[in-house]
Tab-separated table of C-alpha atoms in Angstrom:
chain	number	residue	atom	x	y	z
A	26	UNK	CA	107.340	88.374	104.924
A	27	UNK	CA	107.028	90.064	108.376
A	28	UNK	CA	103.753	91.325	109.225
A	29	UNK	CA	103.880	94.942	110.234
A	30	UNK	CA	105.827	95.122	106.899
A	31	UNK	CA	102.803	93.730	105.137
A	32	UNK	CA	100.795	96.506	107.158
A	33	UNK	CA	102.705	99.512	106.197
A	34	UNK	CA	105.465	98.812	103.525
A	35	UNK	CA	105.671	102.502	102.675
A	36	UNK	CA	107.921	103.486	105.710
A	37	UNK	CA	110.308	100.526	105.048
A	38	UNK	CA	110.543	102.436	101.441
A	39	UNK	CA	112.260	105.646	102.914
A	40	UNK	CA	115.642	104.180	102.436
A	41	UNK	CA	119.098	104.535	101.027
A	42	UNK	CA	117.863	101.749	97.972
A	43	UNK	CA	115.037	103.461	96.769
A	44	UNK	CA	116.672	105.558	94.718
A	45	UNK	CA	116.452	103.817	91.036
A	46	UNK	CA	119.740	104.295	90.203
A	47	UNK	CA	121.310	102.897	93.392
A	48	UNK	CA	118.628	99.933	93.033
A	49	UNK	CA	119.966	99.302	89.746
A	50	UNK	CA	123.485	99.234	91.518
A	51	UNK	CA	122.370	97.131	94.490
A	52	UNK	CA	120.625	94.600	92.097
A	53	UNK	CA	123.905	94.022	90.149
A	54	UNK	CA	126.242	93.787	93.037
A	55	UNK	CA	123.809	91.569	94.725
A	56	UNK	CA	124.542	89.037	91.887
A	57	UNK	CA	128.059	89.487	91.720
A	58	UNK	CA	129.998	87.101	94.580
A	59	UNK	CA	133.251	88.544	93.660
A	60	UNK	CA	131.954	92.104	93.348
A	61	UNK	CA	132.216	94.471	90.597
A	62	UNK	CA	134.930	96.893	88.860
A	63	UNK	CA	133.748	100.602	88.849
A	64	UNK	CA	134.002	99.957	84.960
A	65	UNK	CA	131.417	96.992	85.250
A	66	UNK	CA	129.221	98.847	87.684
A	67	UNK	CA	129.130	101.590	85.291
A	68	UNK	CA	128.297	99.920	81.908
A	69	UNK	CA	125.518	97.470	83.782
A	70	UNK	CA	123.663	100.387	85.495
A	71	UNK	CA	123.874	102.808	82.401
A	72	UNK	CA	125.479	105.640	84.768
A	73	UNK	CA	128.208	108.088	84.315
A	74	UNK	CA	131.515	108.257	86.409
A	75	UNK	CA	130.300	110.847	88.363
A	76	UNK	CA	127.063	109.837	89.086
A	77	UNK	CA	127.716	106.167	89.866
A	78	UNK	CA	130.592	107.770	92.174
A	79	UNK	CA	128.055	109.748	93.834
A	80	UNK	CA	125.792	106.982	94.480
A	81	UNK	CA	128.700	104.664	95.551
A	82	UNK	CA	129.995	107.324	98.065
A	83	UNK	CA	126.464	107.553	99.683
A	84	UNK	CA	125.900	103.348	99.643
A	85	UNK	CA	129.311	103.654	101.122
A	86	UNK	CA	128.579	106.002	104.018
A	87	UNK	CA	125.414	103.889	104.595
A	88	UNK	CA	127.714	100.968	105.320
A	89	UNK	CA	125.787	98.808	102.628
A	90	UNK	CA	128.900	98.420	100.119
A	91	UNK	CA	132.709	97.847	100.636
A	92	UNK	CA	135.170	99.587	97.828
A	93	UNK	CA	138.293	98.340	97.585
A	94	UNK	CA	140.926	100.370	95.867
A	95	UNK	CA	144.331	98.700	95.009
A	96	UNK	CA	146.849	98.825	92.125
A	97	UNK	CA	147.079	95.675	89.841
A	98	UNK	CA	150.433	96.178	88.272
A	99	UNK	CA	150.463	99.874	87.563
A	100	UNK	CA	146.599	100.225	87.106
A	101	UNK	CA	144.525	101.282	89.578
A	102	UNK	CA	141.645	99.103	89.937
A	103	UNK	CA	138.360	99.800	91.827
A	104	UNK	CA	136.293	96.658	93.074
A	105	UNK	CA	132.753	97.119	94.812
A	106	UNK	CA	131.331	94.674	96.974
A	107	UNK	CA	127.795	94.313	99.234
A	108	UNK	CA	128.779	93.987	102.497
A	109	UNK	CA	126.902	91.325	104.889
A	110	UNK	CA	124.535	94.312	106.484
A	111	UNK	CA	123.853	95.781	102.688
A	112	UNK	CA	122.753	92.335	101.568
A	113	UNK	CA	120.709	91.728	104.704
A	114	UNK	CA	119.157	95.395	104.442
A	115	UNK	CA	118.742	95.097	100.612
A	116	UNK	CA	116.338	91.805	101.157
A	117	UNK	CA	114.443	93.745	103.620
A	118	UNK	CA	113.994	96.546	101.267
A	119	UNK	CA	112.938	94.195	98.405
A	120	UNK	CA	110.448	92.594	100.943
A	121	UNK	CA	108.964	96.068	101.789
A	122	UNK	CA	108.440	96.732	97.694
A	123	UNK	CA	107.148	93.582	97.139
A	124	UNK	CA	104.595	94.529	99.754
A	125	UNK	CA	103.740	98.032	98.316
A	126	UNK	CA	103.701	96.293	94.845
A	127	UNK	CA	101.297	93.673	95.508
A	128	UNK	CA	99.207	95.895	97.361
A	129	UNK	CA	99.017	98.659	94.473
A	130	UNK	CA	98.327	95.363	92.188
A	131	UNK	CA	95.338	94.066	94.218
A	132	UNK	CA	93.902	97.885	94.228
A	133	UNK	CA	94.103	98.090	90.511
A	134	UNK	CA	93.042	94.514	90.089
A	135	UNK	CA	89.995	95.314	91.870
A	136	UNK	CA	89.194	97.708	89.454
A	137	UNK	CA	90.059	96.705	86.309
A	138	UNK	CA	89.551	92.879	85.989
A	139	UNK	CA	91.721	92.497	83.092
A	140	UNK	CA	94.762	93.727	84.934
A	141	UNK	CA	97.345	90.923	85.276
A	142	UNK	CA	100.484	93.054	86.526
A	143	UNK	CA	101.830	90.057	88.365
A	144	UNK	CA	102.102	87.942	85.651
A	145	UNK	CA	105.823	88.005	85.379
A	146	UNK	CA	106.559	87.713	88.856
A	147	UNK	CA	104.789	84.320	88.707
A	148	UNK	CA	107.232	82.786	86.238
A	149	UNK	CA	109.464	80.637	87.923
A	150	UNK	CA	112.932	81.864	88.530
B	172	UNK	CA	105.439	93.545	79.563
B	173	UNK	CA	107.376	95.087	76.936
B	174	UNK	CA	110.998	94.451	76.312
B	175	UNK	CA	112.787	97.790	76.570
B	176	UNK	CA	110.997	98.044	80.272
B	177	UNK	CA	112.470	94.550	80.959
B	178	UNK	CA	116.169	95.645	79.733
B	179	UNK	CA	116.202	98.921	81.674
B	180	UNK	CA	113.326	99.283	84.199
B	181	UNK	CA	115.368	101.810	86.274
B	182	UNK	CA	114.653	104.803	83.863
B	183	UNK	CA	111.042	104.307	84.097
B	184	UNK	CA	111.624	104.607	88.051
B	185	UNK	CA	112.038	108.410	87.760
B	186	UNK	CA	108.697	109.141	88.396
B	187	UNK	CA	106.141	110.872	90.298
B	188	UNK	CA	105.312	108.151	91.793
B	189	UNK	CA	108.048	106.400	93.197
B	190	UNK	CA	108.250	108.493	96.217
B	191	UNK	CA	106.713	106.389	99.183
B	192	UNK	CA	104.216	108.267	100.248
B	193	UNK	CA	102.938	109.044	96.574
B	194	UNK	CA	102.806	105.308	96.013
B	195	UNK	CA	100.563	104.962	98.982
B	196	UNK	CA	98.155	107.194	97.859
B	197	UNK	CA	98.215	106.123	94.191
B	198	UNK	CA	97.529	102.769	95.106
B	199	UNK	CA	94.792	103.467	98.025
B	200	UNK	CA	93.144	105.789	94.619
B	201	UNK	CA	93.687	102.720	92.396
B	202	UNK	CA	91.440	100.700	94.505
B	203	UNK	CA	88.713	103.188	94.772
B	204	UNK	CA	86.337	103.947	91.980
B	205	UNK	CA	84.247	106.504	93.722
B	206	UNK	CA	87.209	108.380	94.749
B	207	UNK	CA	88.431	108.851	98.340
B	208	UNK	CA	87.749	111.960	101.106
B	209	UNK	CA	90.960	113.792	102.145
B	210	UNK	CA	90.581	111.928	105.619
B	211	UNK	CA	90.091	108.666	104.209
B	212	UNK	CA	93.173	109.158	102.155
B	213	UNK	CA	95.251	110.552	105.207
B	214	UNK	CA	94.193	107.765	107.349
B	215	UNK	CA	95.127	104.846	104.935
B	216	UNK	CA	98.159	106.459	103.718
B	217	UNK	CA	99.480	107.313	107.315
B	218	UNK	CA	100.057	110.999	106.473
B	219	UNK	CA	99.483	114.640	107.925
B	220	UNK	CA	97.501	117.012	106.666
B	221	UNK	CA	100.325	118.987	105.344
B	222	UNK	CA	102.256	116.100	103.809
B	223	UNK	CA	99.145	114.638	102.338
B	224	UNK	CA	98.446	118.273	100.613
B	225	UNK	CA	101.821	118.353	99.403
B	226	UNK	CA	101.847	115.291	97.763
B	227	UNK	CA	98.367	116.013	96.231
B	228	UNK	CA	99.748	118.979	94.776
B	229	UNK	CA	102.660	117.255	92.997
B	230	UNK	CA	100.214	114.326	91.799
B	231	UNK	CA	97.639	117.349	90.743
B	232	UNK	CA	100.237	119.091	88.666
B	233	UNK	CA	101.434	115.902	87.054
B	234	UNK	CA	97.601	115.287	86.118
B	235	UNK	CA	97.370	112.054	87.713
B	236	UNK	CA	94.707	113.182	90.197
B	237	UNK	CA	91.480	114.973	90.491
B	238	UNK	CA	90.911	116.743	93.397
B	239	UNK	CA	87.084	117.788	93.604
B	240	UNK	CA	85.861	120.447	96.525
B	241	UNK	CA	82.671	121.030	96.980
B	242	UNK	CA	80.211	121.901	99.973
B	243	UNK	CA	77.817	118.795	101.486
B	244	UNK	CA	75.542	121.051	103.265
B	245	UNK	CA	77.938	123.848	105.085
B	246	UNK	CA	80.724	121.660	105.076
B	247	UNK	CA	83.594	121.501	102.689
B	248	UNK	CA	84.233	118.308	101.325
B	249	UNK	CA	87.403	117.145	99.405
B	250	UNK	CA	87.479	114.066	96.803
B	251	UNK	CA	90.419	112.641	95.365
B	252	UNK	CA	90.040	110.626	92.427
B	253	UNK	CA	92.903	109.022	89.790
B	254	UNK	CA	92.347	110.287	86.242
B	255	UNK	CA	92.391	108.084	83.289
B	256	UNK	CA	95.967	109.129	82.532
B	257	UNK	CA	96.870	108.721	86.068
B	258	UNK	CA	95.647	105.112	86.165
B	259	UNK	CA	97.458	104.308	82.824
B	260	UNK	CA	100.509	105.581	83.747
B	261	UNK	CA	100.553	104.029	87.196
B	262	UNK	CA	100.327	100.872	85.968
B	263	UNK	CA	102.635	101.440	83.411
B	264	UNK	CA	105.215	102.703	86.676
B	265	UNK	CA	104.188	99.402	88.406
B	266	UNK	CA	105.607	97.435	85.459
B	267	UNK	CA	108.816	98.794	85.856
B	268	UNK	CA	108.860	98.053	89.483
B	269	UNK	CA	107.754	94.567	88.959
B	270	UNK	CA	110.680	94.299	86.380
B	271	UNK	CA	113.119	95.829	88.634
B	272	UNK	CA	112.121	93.995	91.665
B	273	UNK	CA	111.870	90.509	89.775
B	274	UNK	CA	115.502	91.627	88.638
B	275	UNK	CA	117.040	92.217	91.946
B	276	UNK	CA	115.044	89.060	93.370
B	277	UNK	CA	116.826	86.995	90.707
B	278	UNK	CA	120.048	88.335	91.262
B	279	UNK	CA	119.754	87.723	95.132
B	280	UNK	CA	118.397	84.509	94.783
B	281	UNK	CA	121.746	83.188	92.467
B	282	UNK	CA	123.811	84.111	95.464
B	283	UNK	CA	121.690	82.768	98.348
B	284	UNK	CA	119.707	79.776	97.244
B	285	UNK	CA	117.521	79.697	100.137
B	286	UNK	CA	116.370	83.342	99.231
B	287	UNK	CA	112.789	83.395	98.549
B	288	UNK	CA	111.506	86.812	98.097
B	289	UNK	CA	108.613	86.354	95.540
B	290	UNK	CA	106.625	83.492	97.669
B	291	UNK	CA	104.094	86.389	98.353
B	292	UNK	CA	104.164	87.442	95.297
B	293	UNK	CA	103.100	83.561	93.423
B	294	UNK	CA	100.287	83.359	95.999
B	295	UNK	CA	96.736	83.765	94.493
B	296	UNK	CA	95.445	87.331	94.636
């Protein structure tokens, strides 16, 4: 992780990805090389049509997702992908989030010796 | 970490703590059993007077910080502390953030074998 991020991770959290629903959308797309349909995304992220549309518009305007609308036979089908820029900047955002979380965990641990927040993160992926 | 948090961490991120400057403030206070003065907090969080005041008001209204204003000799002195409720709910928030980060990291790692976001977090505290 770069040093300035570790010094001040908070500035990098002023981002399109920090909104919780958009974090969920980016995570879902991050694991889907083939993209996800609007319906899959809606279900995985537990969002309404309206909310998902609104957040996708924001992400599309930021250039971090591509939205592909086409007809498959007579039915319209929307597929959403991460762009390369989206993947790269999301990874950078996650690094800032990690730095912020680590800093908070260290602070809390210093005052509560039994505090063990990072237990989950030390499990192997 | 409780299971529902792991299932859907995003709902728990709809919180007063998710705003980056407030995350910075809570982290700083989390490591300061004696509280921090307004000036210390401002410097540690890299905020202006106006921004810090505004965020402290939000945190105070949520009951997660206590703001103690008194005179020390002729000078006013403001000291800010985490409340017990604040400490407890901040730890819960950090758990949700950890779950969201872990989910994102797993998704990204599945598509980018060289991806190693959690390196920093597996270092010993």
